[in-house]
Amino acid sequence: MKIGFIGAGNMGSAILKGIACNSFYKIAVYEKSEERAAEISAETGAERKNSVEELIASSDVILIAVKPVHIDALISEIKTCEGYESKIYVSIAAGVKIERFTNVLGNVAVVRTMPNLPAMVGEGLTGIYFYNMDDDKYLSAKEQIVGVFEHCGKVVNLPDESYVDKIISVTSISPAYICIMIDALADGAVRAGFSRKDAYIMAEQTVYGTAKYLLETGTLPAVLKDMVCSPAGTTIEAVASLEKSGFRGAIFDAMEVCENKALGKKGRCFMKKVVI
């Protein structure tokens, strides 16, 4: 498969680097910054293209990795390129709906994706929705596009475009929640007398190890939580305190306002604090 990358920022370059070692993919890249283009080409072996037109002419799949603010100008430029109608367009831009592409380019094949930050270290989660690709002729292309993102972690196929916005609150924004929790754990460790360096190592490794255990064993989080909570023990006492403070409700609220923002909805609906 010939894949052309437009843009080589943090996420675009992470995806590009993820598939660079796989000879199955023939990779090209167009990046406005010549310095960045030379750098990413040297790192991955991707062929540099001098224009969007040149990239589209040589690629089957166009992976668009520019910031959402630049999408409309880019789509207009693509419209001027010969043969653009036959290409598959893969977007990683948050909040950019498929109609932004089809309103200008017509009923082209579009893949809307939502990768998350951990993809940059090969441990991400990407939600994918395929538009106008139900025909059997696209079966191979769909498998190969999924394969691109599997090089950066796990992939979830989404049943409807609305889920691309909904998944943001679960996977794309949640690293911020987790970082806040890790920072709080580290502060608590420092308060207990540990060095800042050791505190971060302890907090980060515990979060990482817990997630790895759940993924590799298939254990449900609630089951593992119950395994750790001994009767009348320290852990259940701490869990009870979190529940009194509305820990779950705070996460639900954060996810709701995030989803509303992504979907363009107004208003907030905060859950009441749970008291047990």
XYZ file of C-alpha atoms in Angstrom:
276
model
C 0.000 0.000 0.000
C 1.248 3.482 -0.893
C 0.574 5.864 1.970
C 1.203 9.572 1.730
C 1.448 11.639 4.924
C 0.502 15.294 4.821
C 2.052 16.758 7.942
C 4.677 15.280 10.232
C 3.873 16.688 13.650
C 3.955 14.674 16.856
C 1.114 12.264 16.100
C 1.701 12.071 12.356
C 5.367 11.254 12.823
C 4.521 8.698 15.532
C 2.269 6.827 13.108
C 4.815 7.172 10.330
C 7.605 5.810 12.533
C 5.331 2.975 13.627
C 5.014 1.582 10.110
C 8.440 2.596 8.785
C 9.934 -0.797 9.669
C 7.237 -2.628 7.687
C 8.287 -2.973 4.054
C 4.668 -3.683 3.092
C 3.926 0.042 3.302
C 5.507 2.382 0.779
C 5.634 5.739 2.553
C 5.848 9.295 1.271
C 5.573 12.539 3.191
C 4.864 16.171 2.455
C 5.685 18.662 5.172
C 5.811 22.433 4.721
C 8.838 22.731 6.971
C 11.766 21.568 4.852
C 13.841 21.013 7.965
C 11.184 18.794 9.517
C 10.643 16.977 6.214
C 14.344 16.191 5.943
C 14.451 15.034 9.557
C 11.495 12.663 9.337
C 12.670 11.333 5.977
C 16.081 10.534 7.422
C 14.524 8.829 10.451
C 12.004 6.695 8.579
C 13.161 6.421 4.981
C 9.934 8.045 3.781
C 10.170 9.636 0.349
C 9.897 13.411 0.478
C 7.386 15.099 -1.803
C 7.530 18.748 -2.764
C 3.800 19.459 -2.893
C 0.375 18.135 -1.970
C -0.272 17.489 -5.649
C 2.872 15.378 -5.973
C 2.016 13.407 -2.847
C -1.540 12.645 -3.962
C -0.406 11.561 -7.404
C 1.920 8.928 -5.920
C -0.276 7.613 -3.071
C -3.318 5.351 -2.684
C -4.089 6.477 0.862
C -3.646 10.041 2.097
C -3.120 10.325 5.848
C -3.903 13.876 6.894
C -1.961 14.855 10.000
C -2.306 18.625 10.073
C -3.946 20.690 12.795
C -7.744 21.105 12.502
C -7.360 24.850 11.814
C -5.549 24.028 8.551
C -7.967 21.342 7.330
C -10.267 23.491 5.172
C -7.401 25.124 3.279
C -5.840 21.716 2.703
C -9.085 20.200 1.423
C -9.461 23.071 -1.030
C -5.927 22.415 -2.256
C -6.642 18.698 -2.638
C -9.672 19.596 -4.767
C -7.311 21.056 -7.394
C -5.241 17.854 -7.657
C -5.805 15.480 -10.548
C -7.218 12.087 -9.550
C -8.120 13.100 -5.993
C -11.534 11.382 -6.285
C -10.031 7.873 -6.277
C -7.972 8.282 -3.110
C -8.773 7.209 0.440
C -8.446 10.021 2.994
C -7.515 9.164 6.571
C -7.931 11.990 9.082
C -6.565 12.105 12.621
C -7.857 15.641 13.247
C -10.021 15.953 16.363
C -13.453 17.474 15.810
C -13.241 17.514 12.003
C -16.337 15.795 10.684
C -16.476 13.811 7.456
C -18.824 16.330 5.859
C -15.967 18.842 5.866
C -14.304 16.574 3.305
C -17.350 15.508 1.308
C -18.783 19.025 1.006
C -15.744 19.934 -1.072
C -14.417 16.660 -2.488
C -17.700 14.890 -3.112
C -18.525 11.361 -1.991
C -14.931 10.218 -1.517
C -13.764 7.458 0.821
C -12.909 8.915 4.228
C -11.541 7.228 7.326
C -12.009 9.269 10.465
C -9.752 8.201 13.307
C -9.038 9.247 16.869
C -5.634 8.095 18.130
C -4.402 9.064 21.584
C -1.135 10.222 23.130
C 0.224 6.754 24.082
C 0.352 5.964 20.338
C 3.594 7.937 20.360
C 5.227 5.098 22.320
C 3.410 2.282 20.518
C 0.823 1.757 23.274
C -2.070 3.837 22.001
C -5.732 3.212 21.328
C -7.236 4.376 18.052
C -10.931 4.532 17.237
C -11.674 4.146 13.503
C -14.773 4.842 11.452
C -14.892 4.040 7.720
C -17.122 6.191 5.516
C -18.200 5.237 1.988
C -16.093 2.061 2.139
C -18.733 -0.677 2.427
C -17.995 -2.011 -1.058
C -16.030 -5.281 -1.139
C -13.294 -3.597 -3.151
C -12.269 -1.781 0.024
C -11.888 -4.885 2.219
C -8.140 -5.146 1.747
C -7.603 -1.401 2.133
C -9.585 -1.354 5.392
C -7.508 -4.198 6.836
C -4.296 -2.444 5.851
C -5.397 0.883 7.335
C -6.287 -0.861 10.593
C -2.813 -2.413 10.404
C -1.247 1.045 10.238
C -2.756 2.019 13.577
C -2.107 -1.394 15.135
C 1.577 -0.556 14.804
C 0.849 2.197 17.355
C -1.216 0.091 19.758
C -4.755 -1.275 19.738
C -7.657 -0.419 17.415
C -11.416 -0.240 17.967
C -13.753 -0.127 14.961
C -16.575 2.341 15.576
C -20.146 1.744 14.328
C -21.021 5.392 13.647
C -19.195 8.685 13.161
C -20.655 10.111 16.373
C -18.583 7.584 18.316
C -15.400 9.244 17.049
C -16.331 12.282 19.136
C -17.576 10.177 22.032
C -14.362 8.168 22.293
C -12.398 11.376 22.901
C -13.617 11.490 26.495
C -12.537 7.889 27.079
C -9.143 7.669 25.376
C -7.889 10.992 24.051
C -8.547 13.246 27.028
C -8.159 10.662 29.790
C -4.332 10.721 29.754
C -4.758 14.166 31.336
C -6.948 12.667 34.093
C -4.424 9.906 34.660
C -1.559 12.403 34.837
C -3.448 14.383 37.469
C -3.935 11.182 39.477
C -0.252 10.239 39.122
C 0.778 13.737 40.175
C -1.507 13.511 43.219
C -0.118 10.080 44.134
C 3.415 11.431 43.844
C 2.552 14.429 46.024
C 1.115 12.056 48.578
C 4.303 10.009 48.503
C 6.431 13.126 48.972
C 4.194 14.073 51.887
C 4.939 10.661 53.367
C 8.685 11.321 53.104
C 9.755 9.858 49.776
C 11.944 11.796 47.333
C 10.179 13.412 44.367
C 12.072 11.162 41.938
C 11.094 7.967 43.750
C 7.536 9.229 44.215
C 6.993 9.597 40.462
C 8.568 6.218 39.720
C 6.307 4.527 42.271
C 3.145 6.225 41.001
C 3.876 5.769 37.291
C 4.948 2.140 37.584
C 1.892 1.253 39.664
C -0.489 2.751 37.088
C 1.381 1.118 34.215
C 1.595 -2.271 35.930
C -2.068 -2.265 36.888
C -3.166 -1.508 33.318
C -0.807 -4.157 31.942
C -2.150 -6.755 34.362
C -5.735 -6.002 33.344
C -4.943 -6.164 29.627
C -2.872 -9.332 29.776
C -5.123 -11.305 32.134
C -8.510 -9.998 30.976
C -9.430 -9.331 34.592
C -12.177 -6.753 35.023
C -11.097 -3.628 36.955
C -13.871 -4.143 39.506
C -12.672 -7.696 40.129
C -9.053 -6.589 40.644
C -10.268 -3.827 42.948
C -12.128 -6.395 45.033
C -9.033 -8.635 45.079
C -6.979 -5.782 46.572
C -9.627 -4.773 49.112
C -9.281 -7.012 52.178
C -12.183 -6.986 54.674
C -11.822 -4.069 57.082
C -8.436 -3.351 55.506
C -6.564 -0.222 54.476
C -7.523 -0.354 50.782
C -11.294 -0.517 51.301
C -10.943 2.363 53.767
C -9.188 4.420 51.072
C -11.774 3.413 48.442
C -14.585 4.495 50.775
C -12.895 7.866 51.159
C -12.663 8.264 47.362
C -16.358 7.441 47.012
C -17.273 10.018 49.673
C -15.267 12.592 47.723
C -17.179 11.810 44.532
C -14.211 10.272 42.690
C -16.330 8.365 40.159
C -18.765 11.233 39.728
C -15.939 13.662 38.999
C -14.722 11.390 36.196
C -18.249 11.027 34.801
C -18.676 14.796 34.834
C -15.342 15.368 33.111
C -16.224 12.851 30.404
C -19.654 14.408 29.883
C -18.415 17.971 29.448
C -15.657 16.696 27.170
C -18.154 14.819 24.980
C -20.496 17.802 24.863
C -17.620 20.016 23.777
C -16.584 17.556 21.065
C -20.156 17.271 19.787
C -20.695 21.031 19.907
C -23.336 20.835 22.611
C -23.869 23.570 25.168
C -24.376 23.345 28.884
C -23.050 21.191 31.679
C -24.673 18.564 33.823
C -22.725 17.846 36.976
C -23.485 14.733 39.007
C -24.203 15.010 42.702
C -21.504 13.939 45.110
C -22.003 10.374 46.296
C -22.118 9.899 50.047
C -21.822 6.447 51.555
